[in-house]
Short mmCIF file of C-alpha atoms in Angstrom, two decimals:
data_model
loop_
_atom_site.label_atom_id
_atom_site.label_comp_id
_atom_site.label_asym_id
_atom_site.label_seq_id
_atom_site.Cartn_x
_atom_site.Cartn_y
_atom_site.Cartn_z
CA MET A 34 5.60 -15.02 -42.88
CA ARG A 35 3.50 -16.12 -39.93
CA ASP A 36 0.98 -18.92 -40.31
CA ARG A 37 -2.36 -17.10 -39.79
CA ARG A 38 -4.14 -20.25 -38.64
CA ARG A 39 -2.15 -20.36 -35.42
CA PRO A 40 -3.11 -17.82 -32.78
CA VAL A 41 -0.53 -15.40 -31.46
CA ARG A 42 0.41 -16.19 -27.87
CA ARG A 43 0.41 -13.16 -25.65
CA ARG A 44 2.16 -12.93 -22.32
CA ARG A 45 0.57 -11.50 -19.24
CA PHE A 46 2.77 -10.23 -16.48
CA GLY A 47 0.81 -10.45 -13.24
CA CYS A 48 -2.81 -9.52 -12.92
CA GLY A 49 -5.00 -6.93 -11.36
CA ALA A 50 -6.30 -3.45 -11.99
CA GLN A 51 -3.22 -2.39 -13.93
CA GLY A 52 -4.34 -4.21 -17.07
CA GLY A 53 -2.05 -7.18 -16.45
CA ARG A 54 0.96 -5.16 -15.33
CA VAL A 55 2.22 -5.45 -11.79
CA LYS A 56 2.98 -2.06 -10.32
CA GLU A 57 6.18 -1.32 -8.43
CA VAL A 58 5.49 -0.72 -4.74
CA ILE A 59 7.54 2.13 -3.30
CA LEU A 60 8.22 1.84 0.42
CA THR A 61 10.20 3.66 3.05
CA PRO A 62 12.54 1.46 5.13
CA GLU A 63 10.02 1.70 7.99
CA GLY A 64 7.17 0.67 5.67
CA TYR A 65 9.19 -2.29 4.38
CA GLU A 66 9.84 -3.54 7.92
CA ASN A 67 6.17 -3.03 8.88
CA LEU A 68 5.08 -5.03 5.83
CA LYS A 69 7.44 -7.90 6.68
CA GLN A 70 6.21 -7.87 10.29
CA GLU A 71 2.55 -7.93 9.23
CA ILE A 72 3.18 -10.90 6.93
CA GLU A 73 5.00 -12.71 9.75
CA THR A 74 2.18 -12.06 12.23
CA LEU A 75 -0.56 -13.12 9.81
CA SER A 76 1.37 -16.19 8.65
CA THR A 77 2.02 -17.48 12.16
CA ASP A 78 -0.19 -16.21 14.98
CA LYS A 79 -3.29 -15.36 12.96
CA ARG A 80 -3.16 -18.59 10.93
CA ARG A 81 -2.94 -20.59 14.17
CA GLU A 82 -5.92 -18.70 15.63
CA VAL A 83 -8.07 -19.33 12.55
CA ALA A 84 -7.04 -23.00 12.39
CA GLU A 85 -8.04 -23.37 16.04
CA ARG A 86 -11.44 -21.75 15.34
CA ILE A 87 -11.99 -24.19 12.47
CA ARG A 88 -11.02 -27.15 14.68
CA ILE A 89 -13.41 -26.08 17.44
CA ALA A 90 -16.23 -25.41 14.95
CA ARG A 91 -15.82 -28.91 13.46
CA GLU A 92 -16.42 -30.37 16.91
CA PHE A 93 -19.95 -28.91 16.87
CA GLY A 94 -20.95 -31.62 14.42
CA ASP A 95 -22.45 -31.33 10.93
CA ILE A 96 -20.45 -28.67 9.07
CA ALA A 97 -23.17 -28.28 6.41
CA GLU A 98 -25.26 -26.11 8.76
CA ASN A 99 -22.53 -24.81 11.04
CA ALA A 100 -22.35 -21.00 11.05
CA GLU A 101 -19.22 -20.96 13.23
CA TYR A 102 -17.43 -23.23 10.76
CA ASP A 103 -18.55 -21.13 7.77
CA ASP A 104 -17.41 -17.96 9.52
CA ALA A 105 -14.01 -19.43 10.37
CA LYS A 106 -13.52 -20.72 6.81
CA ASN A 107 -14.44 -17.29 5.42
CA GLU A 108 -11.95 -15.66 7.79
CA GLN A 109 -9.32 -18.16 6.64
CA ALA A 110 -9.98 -17.27 2.99
CA HIS A 111 -9.70 -13.54 3.74
CA LEU A 112 -6.52 -14.13 5.73
CA GLU A 113 -4.88 -16.12 2.93
CA ALA A 114 -5.88 -13.48 0.36
CA ARG A 115 -4.38 -10.74 2.57
CA ILE A 116 -1.15 -12.70 3.02
CA ALA A 117 -0.90 -13.27 -0.76
CA LEU A 118 -1.49 -9.56 -1.44
CA LEU A 119 1.15 -8.49 1.09
CA GLU A 120 3.66 -11.03 -0.21
CA GLU A 121 3.11 -9.73 -3.75
CA ARG A 122 3.68 -6.17 -2.52
CA LEU A 123 6.86 -7.26 -0.77
CA LYS A 124 8.06 -8.99 -3.93
CA MET A 125 7.41 -5.84 -6.00
CA ALA A 126 8.79 -3.48 -3.35
CA ARG A 127 11.47 -0.90 -3.97
CA VAL A 128 12.77 0.62 -0.75
CA VAL A 129 13.68 4.29 -0.93
CA THR A 130 17.21 4.77 0.36
CA LYS A 131 18.55 7.79 2.23
CA LYS A 132 20.66 8.61 -0.86
CA GLU A 133 17.50 9.01 -2.95
CA ILE A 134 16.07 11.62 -0.60
CA LYS A 135 17.17 14.98 -1.96
CA SER A 136 18.01 17.59 0.63
CA GLY A 137 15.54 20.46 0.66
CA GLU A 138 13.16 18.84 -1.84
CA VAL A 139 9.89 17.01 -1.22
CA SER A 140 10.26 13.31 -1.99
CA ILE A 141 9.20 9.94 -0.60
CA GLY A 142 10.70 9.59 2.86
CA THR A 143 10.57 13.29 3.79
CA LYS A 144 8.42 15.03 6.37
CA VAL A 145 6.79 18.17 5.05
CA ARG A 146 5.09 20.95 6.98
CA LEU A 147 2.41 22.61 4.86
CA ARG A 148 0.25 25.65 5.53
CA ASP A 149 -3.21 25.68 3.99
CA VAL A 150 -3.18 29.29 2.79
CA GLY A 151 -6.99 29.61 2.68
CA ALA A 152 -7.62 28.13 6.13
CA ASN A 153 -4.36 29.43 7.63
CA LYS A 154 -3.84 25.99 9.17
CA THR A 155 -0.55 24.06 9.35
CA VAL A 156 -0.16 20.29 9.08
CA GLU A 157 2.84 17.96 8.85
CA TYR A 158 2.88 14.95 6.53
CA HIS A 159 5.27 12.07 6.08
CA ILE A 160 5.46 11.47 2.31
CA VAL A 161 5.23 7.75 1.55
CA GLY A 162 4.34 5.42 -1.33
CA SER A 163 0.69 4.58 -1.87
CA ALA A 164 1.02 1.20 -0.10
CA GLU A 165 1.96 2.96 3.15
CA ALA A 166 -0.47 5.88 2.99
CA ASN A 167 -2.53 6.39 6.13
CA PRO A 168 -4.25 9.74 6.65
CA ALA A 169 -4.91 8.96 10.34
CA GLU A 170 -1.13 8.85 10.88
CA ASN A 171 -0.47 11.84 8.54
CA LYS A 172 1.22 9.52 6.04
CA LEU A 173 0.48 11.10 2.68
CA SER A 174 0.84 9.18 -0.58
CA ASN A 175 3.04 10.58 -3.32
CA GLU A 176 0.16 9.68 -5.67
CA SER A 177 -2.52 11.67 -3.81
CA PRO A 178 -3.51 15.04 -5.27
CA VAL A 179 -1.58 16.98 -2.60
CA GLY A 180 1.32 14.53 -2.77
CA LYS A 181 1.61 14.91 -6.55
CA ALA A 182 1.47 18.69 -6.29
CA ILE A 183 4.30 18.96 -3.76
CA MET A 184 6.67 16.26 -5.08
CA GLY A 185 9.98 17.82 -6.14
CA ARG A 186 9.07 21.22 -4.68
CA LYS A 187 11.20 23.22 -2.27
CA LYS A 188 10.66 25.12 0.98
CA GLY A 189 8.81 28.39 0.43
CA GLU A 190 7.00 27.30 -2.74
CA THR A 191 3.22 27.49 -2.99
CA VAL A 192 1.19 24.87 -4.87
CA GLU A 193 -2.43 24.70 -5.97
CA VAL A 194 -4.41 21.49 -5.67
CA ALA A 195 -7.77 20.85 -7.34
CA ALA A 196 -10.26 19.58 -4.77
CA PRO A 197 -14.00 18.86 -4.90
CA ARG A 198 -14.72 22.10 -3.03
CA GLY A 199 -12.41 24.18 -5.27
CA LYS A 200 -8.71 24.90 -5.52
CA LEU A 201 -6.62 24.69 -2.36
CA LYS A 202 -3.30 26.48 -1.90
CA PHE A 203 -0.53 25.07 0.23
CA LYS A 204 2.75 26.73 1.14
CA ILE A 205 5.68 24.44 1.91
CA MET A 206 6.95 25.66 5.29
CA ASP A 207 9.59 23.03 6.04
CA ILE A 208 11.09 19.81 4.62
CA LYS A 209 13.18 17.34 6.56
CA ALA A 210 14.34 13.75 6.16
CA ALA A 211 12.12 11.40 8.15
#
């Protein structure tokens, strides 16, 4: 029987919006390399630039009322937070291998050509994990509404996606490994 006067010790694994759980980060091989390169650039070149800005700002004199110094220190804090976030993502990363990409089925790492049935418009997306998603580059997250709807589907299938302006229908026109 447990002594009720002593509190139970609970373990927390990580922190953040997941209620203490660290979420696996799914990346394509390209996304993994891009993440490593960004960390390298921020950790070397960008850190040097910010350190130089701080050094120059200190030369202006009293740092208590030095806007350039405050700005450089804020940039340094943001930079270090970004590096820490990216390093955590890299640590939690699972890279999707070519073997995991099923032929003829939508999955992370495939390129999918969809036709918006209502608008009769065609668009091609590269399906990626949420950490790599970038609508400007047509990189669609597997966790987005459209991404969820098409995951595991095959060429020729039509899916419906709930959107703020009503239901959208997409027909899967083509699937290929990226």
